[in-house]
């Protein structure tokens, strides 16, 4: 029988969750390469390059995760929170499903651009979806980046949050229309500044918080950028 392989694993690291409703939580990050979109402002563009990433079986990935936990997480209270990010993780659903079957007792979050619907098997093993739909300022073709029926499927799970990157005040109208079409509750929307450096984040915060207050939605900072600036592995 052929072993399933996660064909692109650029990095596995231990840090704090920098974005969304779990912000600040100690977390093991598993980043998978390969993406079906190409955002002009992406701060992890290196994850698009599959040829530069290591191919690993789910058991090898699990061993790497546990090595990091044993080396960096406290022995008396080891981390059992994992965020699987990308790239676009849902391009490798079968392999991911096998890995999640090995992560017994872990809290699992998956970050996705919301264009690939999850299988029922995979969805049953995920505690939280962090869905980040890409607006027109991302440079992607809208029909490709915003798939209302897929966003609606995530909204129906009841455990998805929708994080939108804000570049301009006018982005809110696109967000409102997307949420209305896909049935996304306003209580599940977060707005986050478009920023890939500490300086950009500092300059954009107040403006985005103002939009959040105006429309009664949650704000998400980018804690890893605020603390470490633009760095890989944090």
mmCIF file of C-alpha atoms in Angstrom, residues 17-214:
data_model
loop_
_atom_site.group_PDB
_atom_site.id
_atom_site.type_symbol
_atom_site.label_atom_id
_atom_site.label_comp_id
_atom_site.label_asym_id
_atom_site.label_seq_id
_atom_site.Cartn_x
_atom_site.Cartn_y
_atom_site.Cartn_z
ATOM 1 C CA UNK A 17 -1.081 32.319 17.407
ATOM 2 C CA UNK A 18 -0.779 35.822 15.990
ATOM 3 C CA UNK A 19 -4.201 36.302 14.408
ATOM 4 C CA UNK A 20 -7.879 35.626 14.947
ATOM 5 C CA UNK A 21 -9.885 34.584 17.987
ATOM 6 C CA UNK A 22 -7.127 32.294 19.346
ATOM 7 C CA UNK A 23 -4.559 35.091 19.309
ATOM 8 C CA UNK A 24 -1.902 34.723 21.986
ATOM 9 C CA UNK A 25 -2.311 30.953 22.433
ATOM 10 C CA UNK A 26 0.899 28.875 22.483
ATOM 11 C CA UNK A 27 0.720 26.901 19.257
ATOM 12 C CA UNK A 28 2.575 24.470 17.062
ATOM 13 C CA UNK A 29 2.373 25.640 13.457
ATOM 14 C CA UNK A 30 2.506 23.280 10.510
ATOM 15 C CA UNK A 31 2.883 25.166 7.247
ATOM 16 C CA UNK A 32 2.113 23.378 3.991
ATOM 17 C CA UNK A 33 3.266 24.676 0.613
ATOM 18 C CA UNK A 34 1.276 25.123 -2.537
ATOM 19 C CA UNK A 35 -1.554 27.573 -3.072
ATOM 20 C CA UNK A 36 -4.263 28.012 -5.677
ATOM 21 C CA UNK A 37 -4.169 31.811 -5.248
ATOM 22 C CA UNK A 38 -1.388 34.381 -5.549
ATOM 23 C CA UNK A 39 -2.053 37.398 -3.339
ATOM 24 C CA UNK A 40 0.039 40.428 -4.216
ATOM 25 C CA UNK A 41 0.682 41.212 -0.527
ATOM 26 C CA UNK A 42 1.236 37.640 0.740
ATOM 27 C CA UNK A 43 3.798 37.534 3.573
ATOM 28 C CA UNK A 44 4.440 33.792 3.142
ATOM 29 C CA UNK A 45 5.006 33.674 -0.604
ATOM 30 C CA UNK A 46 7.832 31.188 -0.009
ATOM 31 C CA UNK A 47 5.119 28.635 0.832
ATOM 32 C CA UNK A 48 3.937 28.627 -2.782
ATOM 33 C CA UNK A 49 7.134 26.898 -3.902
ATOM 34 C CA UNK A 50 6.540 23.189 -3.508
ATOM 35 C CA UNK A 51 9.923 22.245 -4.955
ATOM 36 C CA UNK A 52 11.698 23.915 -2.023
ATOM 37 C CA UNK A 53 9.682 22.072 0.626
ATOM 38 C CA UNK A 54 10.292 18.674 2.151
ATOM 39 C CA UNK A 55 7.997 15.722 1.395
ATOM 40 C CA UNK A 56 6.967 13.849 4.547
ATOM 41 C CA UNK A 57 4.551 11.094 5.550
ATOM 42 C CA UNK A 58 1.940 11.930 8.208
ATOM 43 C CA UNK A 59 3.903 9.815 10.712
ATOM 44 C CA UNK A 60 7.084 11.763 9.931
ATOM 45 C CA UNK A 61 5.218 15.043 10.402
ATOM 46 C CA UNK A 62 3.850 13.801 13.732
ATOM 47 C CA UNK A 63 7.370 12.886 14.880
ATOM 48 C CA UNK A 64 8.642 16.343 13.899
ATOM 49 C CA UNK A 65 5.754 17.979 15.778
ATOM 50 C CA UNK A 66 6.438 15.932 18.913
ATOM 51 C CA UNK A 67 10.171 16.682 18.713
ATOM 52 C CA UNK A 68 9.364 20.397 18.769
ATOM 53 C CA UNK A 69 6.930 19.989 21.671
ATOM 54 C CA UNK A 70 9.467 17.994 23.673
ATOM 55 C CA UNK A 71 12.225 20.527 22.996
ATOM 56 C CA UNK A 72 10.339 23.814 23.394
ATOM 57 C CA UNK A 73 7.054 23.259 25.238
ATOM 58 C CA UNK A 74 6.965 22.855 29.060
ATOM 59 C CA UNK A 75 7.204 19.247 30.204
ATOM 60 C CA UNK A 76 4.516 19.641 32.885
ATOM 61 C CA UNK A 77 2.032 21.253 30.482
ATOM 62 C CA UNK A 78 2.923 20.356 26.878
ATOM 63 C CA UNK A 79 1.314 22.245 24.015
ATOM 64 C CA UNK A 80 -1.554 20.393 22.366
ATOM 65 C CA UNK A 81 -2.759 23.152 20.066
ATOM 66 C CA UNK A 82 -1.885 23.019 16.377
ATOM 67 C CA UNK A 83 -2.590 25.448 13.557
ATOM 68 C CA UNK A 84 -2.232 24.059 10.044
ATOM 69 C CA UNK A 85 -1.627 26.857 7.594
ATOM 70 C CA UNK A 86 -0.137 27.495 4.173
ATOM 71 C CA UNK A 87 -0.188 28.014 1.339
ATOM 72 C CA UNK A 88 -3.582 26.377 1.114
ATOM 73 C CA UNK A 89 -3.778 23.265 3.322
ATOM 74 C CA UNK A 90 -6.991 21.976 1.779
ATOM 75 C CA UNK A 91 -5.169 21.118 -1.420
ATOM 76 C CA UNK A 92 -3.926 18.058 0.520
ATOM 77 C CA UNK A 93 -7.078 16.817 2.239
ATOM 78 C CA UNK A 94 -6.537 13.060 2.202
ATOM 79 C CA UNK A 95 -3.052 13.367 3.672
ATOM 80 C CA UNK A 96 -4.251 15.920 6.217
ATOM 81 C CA UNK A 97 -7.022 13.587 7.290
ATOM 82 C CA UNK A 98 -4.475 10.867 8.019
ATOM 83 C CA UNK A 99 -2.333 13.270 10.029
ATOM 84 C CA UNK A 100 -5.279 14.526 12.082
ATOM 85 C CA UNK A 101 -6.157 10.920 12.861
ATOM 86 C CA UNK A 102 -2.770 10.707 14.609
ATOM 87 C CA UNK A 103 -3.205 13.922 16.617
ATOM 88 C CA UNK A 104 -5.356 12.421 19.366
ATOM 89 C CA UNK A 105 -6.120 14.934 22.105
ATOM 90 C CA UNK A 106 -4.957 17.973 20.129
ATOM 91 C CA UNK A 107 -6.989 21.084 19.397
ATOM 92 C CA UNK A 108 -6.812 21.565 15.634
ATOM 93 C CA UNK A 109 -7.242 24.808 13.719
ATOM 94 C CA UNK A 110 -6.907 25.010 9.947
ATOM 95 C CA UNK A 111 -6.308 28.283 8.118
ATOM 96 C CA UNK A 112 -7.771 28.381 4.621
ATOM 97 C CA UNK A 113 -8.586 30.879 1.885
ATOM 98 C CA UNK A 114 -12.107 29.471 1.675
ATOM 99 C CA UNK A 115 -12.028 28.306 -1.944
ATOM 100 C CA UNK A 116 -11.732 24.552 -1.277
ATOM 101 C CA UNK A 117 -14.643 22.826 0.498
ATOM 102 C CA UNK A 118 -13.537 20.403 3.240
ATOM 103 C CA UNK A 119 -14.520 16.750 3.096
ATOM 104 C CA UNK A 120 -16.880 15.511 5.807
ATOM 105 C CA UNK A 121 -14.112 13.295 7.175
ATOM 106 C CA UNK A 122 -11.695 16.183 7.526
ATOM 107 C CA UNK A 123 -14.301 18.572 8.914
ATOM 108 C CA UNK A 124 -15.147 16.118 11.694
ATOM 109 C CA UNK A 125 -11.557 16.333 12.980
ATOM 110 C CA UNK A 126 -11.197 20.143 12.939
ATOM 111 C CA UNK A 127 -12.056 22.210 16.008
ATOM 112 C CA UNK A 128 -11.838 25.611 14.318
ATOM 113 C CA UNK A 129 -11.670 26.944 10.778
ATOM 114 C CA UNK A 130 -9.890 30.264 10.240
ATOM 115 C CA UNK A 131 -11.217 31.286 6.841
ATOM 116 C CA UNK A 132 -9.536 34.223 5.116
ATOM 117 C CA UNK A 133 -11.442 35.120 1.924
ATOM 118 C CA UNK A 134 -9.398 37.242 -0.471
ATOM 119 C CA UNK A 135 -10.871 40.545 -1.592
ATOM 120 C CA UNK A 136 -10.247 42.288 -4.906
ATOM 121 C CA UNK A 137 -7.200 44.160 -3.564
ATOM 122 C CA UNK A 138 -5.385 40.795 -3.280
ATOM 123 C CA UNK A 139 -4.880 40.807 -7.039
ATOM 124 C CA UNK A 140 -6.729 37.518 -7.563
ATOM 125 C CA UNK A 141 -9.622 37.163 -9.955
ATOM 126 C CA UNK A 142 -12.771 37.548 -7.818
ATOM 127 C CA UNK A 143 -14.569 34.537 -9.250
ATOM 128 C CA UNK A 144 -11.566 32.450 -8.308
ATOM 129 C CA UNK A 145 -10.838 33.966 -4.892
ATOM 130 C CA UNK A 146 -14.401 34.333 -3.583
ATOM 131 C CA UNK A 147 -16.526 31.195 -3.910
ATOM 132 C CA UNK A 148 -19.863 31.918 -2.171
ATOM 133 C CA UNK A 149 -21.055 28.308 -2.002
ATOM 134 C CA UNK A 150 -17.809 27.214 -0.355
ATOM 135 C CA UNK A 151 -17.887 30.102 2.117
ATOM 136 C CA UNK A 152 -21.501 29.150 2.899
ATOM 137 C CA UNK A 153 -20.393 25.584 3.607
ATOM 138 C CA UNK A 154 -17.820 26.855 6.100
ATOM 139 C CA UNK A 155 -20.391 29.169 7.704
ATOM 140 C CA UNK A 156 -22.727 26.195 8.145
ATOM 141 C CA UNK A 157 -20.139 24.292 10.203
ATOM 142 C CA UNK A 158 -20.679 26.620 13.154
ATOM 143 C CA UNK A 159 -16.963 26.561 14.018
ATOM 144 C CA UNK A 160 -15.606 28.897 11.333
ATOM 145 C CA UNK A 161 -14.385 32.465 11.726
ATOM 146 C CA UNK A 162 -13.964 34.743 8.710
ATOM 147 C CA UNK A 163 -10.953 37.038 8.701
ATOM 148 C CA UNK A 164 -10.801 39.754 6.042
ATOM 149 C CA UNK A 165 -7.697 41.815 5.284
ATOM 150 C CA UNK A 166 -8.480 45.523 5.074
ATOM 151 C CA UNK A 167 -6.559 47.753 2.685
ATOM 152 C CA UNK A 168 -9.117 50.544 2.172
ATOM 153 C CA UNK A 169 -12.277 51.733 3.909
ATOM 154 C CA UNK A 170 -14.195 50.818 0.748
ATOM 155 C CA UNK A 171 -13.334 47.133 1.380
ATOM 156 C CA UNK A 172 -16.215 46.937 3.834
ATOM 157 C CA UNK A 173 -18.834 46.998 1.063
ATOM 158 C CA UNK A 174 -17.202 44.000 -0.619
ATOM 159 C CA UNK A 175 -17.086 42.212 2.741
ATOM 160 C CA UNK A 176 -20.735 43.011 3.456
ATOM 161 C CA UNK A 177 -21.863 41.697 0.088
ATOM 162 C CA UNK A 178 -19.748 38.542 0.440
ATOM 163 C CA UNK A 179 -21.080 37.850 3.925
ATOM 164 C CA UNK A 180 -24.673 38.433 2.862
ATOM 165 C CA UNK A 181 -24.362 36.115 -0.147
ATOM 166 C CA UNK A 182 -22.640 33.340 1.819
ATOM 167 C CA UNK A 183 -24.726 33.622 4.981
ATOM 168 C CA UNK A 184 -21.806 34.608 7.182
ATOM 169 C CA UNK A 185 -23.021 36.064 10.525
ATOM 170 C CA UNK A 186 -21.522 39.428 11.365
ATOM 171 C CA UNK A 187 -20.561 38.000 14.774
ATOM 172 C CA UNK A 188 -18.144 35.661 12.950
ATOM 173 C CA UNK A 189 -16.333 38.386 10.977
ATOM 174 C CA UNK A 190 -12.920 39.767 11.919
ATOM 175 C CA UNK A 191 -11.128 42.632 10.182
ATOM 176 C CA UNK A 192 -7.338 42.694 10.062
ATOM 177 C CA UNK A 193 -4.948 45.358 8.726
ATOM 178 C CA UNK A 194 -3.063 44.689 5.514
ATOM 179 C CA UNK A 195 0.472 44.830 6.905
ATOM 180 C CA UNK A 196 3.604 42.775 6.420
ATOM 181 C CA UNK A 197 5.896 44.871 8.653
ATOM 182 C CA UNK A 198 5.684 46.336 12.150
ATOM 183 C CA UNK A 199 5.615 49.872 10.756
ATOM 184 C CA UNK A 200 2.766 49.113 8.354
ATOM 185 C CA UNK A 201 0.778 47.461 11.140
ATOM 186 C CA UNK A 202 1.224 50.393 13.504
ATOM 187 C CA UNK A 203 0.104 52.818 10.801
ATOM 188 C CA UNK A 204 -3.025 50.822 9.902
ATOM 189 C CA UNK A 205 -4.374 49.727 13.299
ATOM 190 C CA UNK A 206 -6.455 52.744 14.283
ATOM 191 C CA UNK A 207 -8.083 52.973 10.858
ATOM 192 C CA UNK A 208 -9.148 49.311 10.852
ATOM 193 C CA UNK A 209 -10.367 49.462 14.446
ATOM 194 C CA UNK A 210 -12.493 52.443 13.415
ATOM 195 C CA UNK A 211 -14.129 50.346 10.675
ATOM 196 C CA UNK A 212 -14.760 47.566 13.204
ATOM 197 C CA UNK A 213 -16.471 49.988 15.561
ATOM 198 C CA UNK A 214 -18.548 51.474 12.764
#
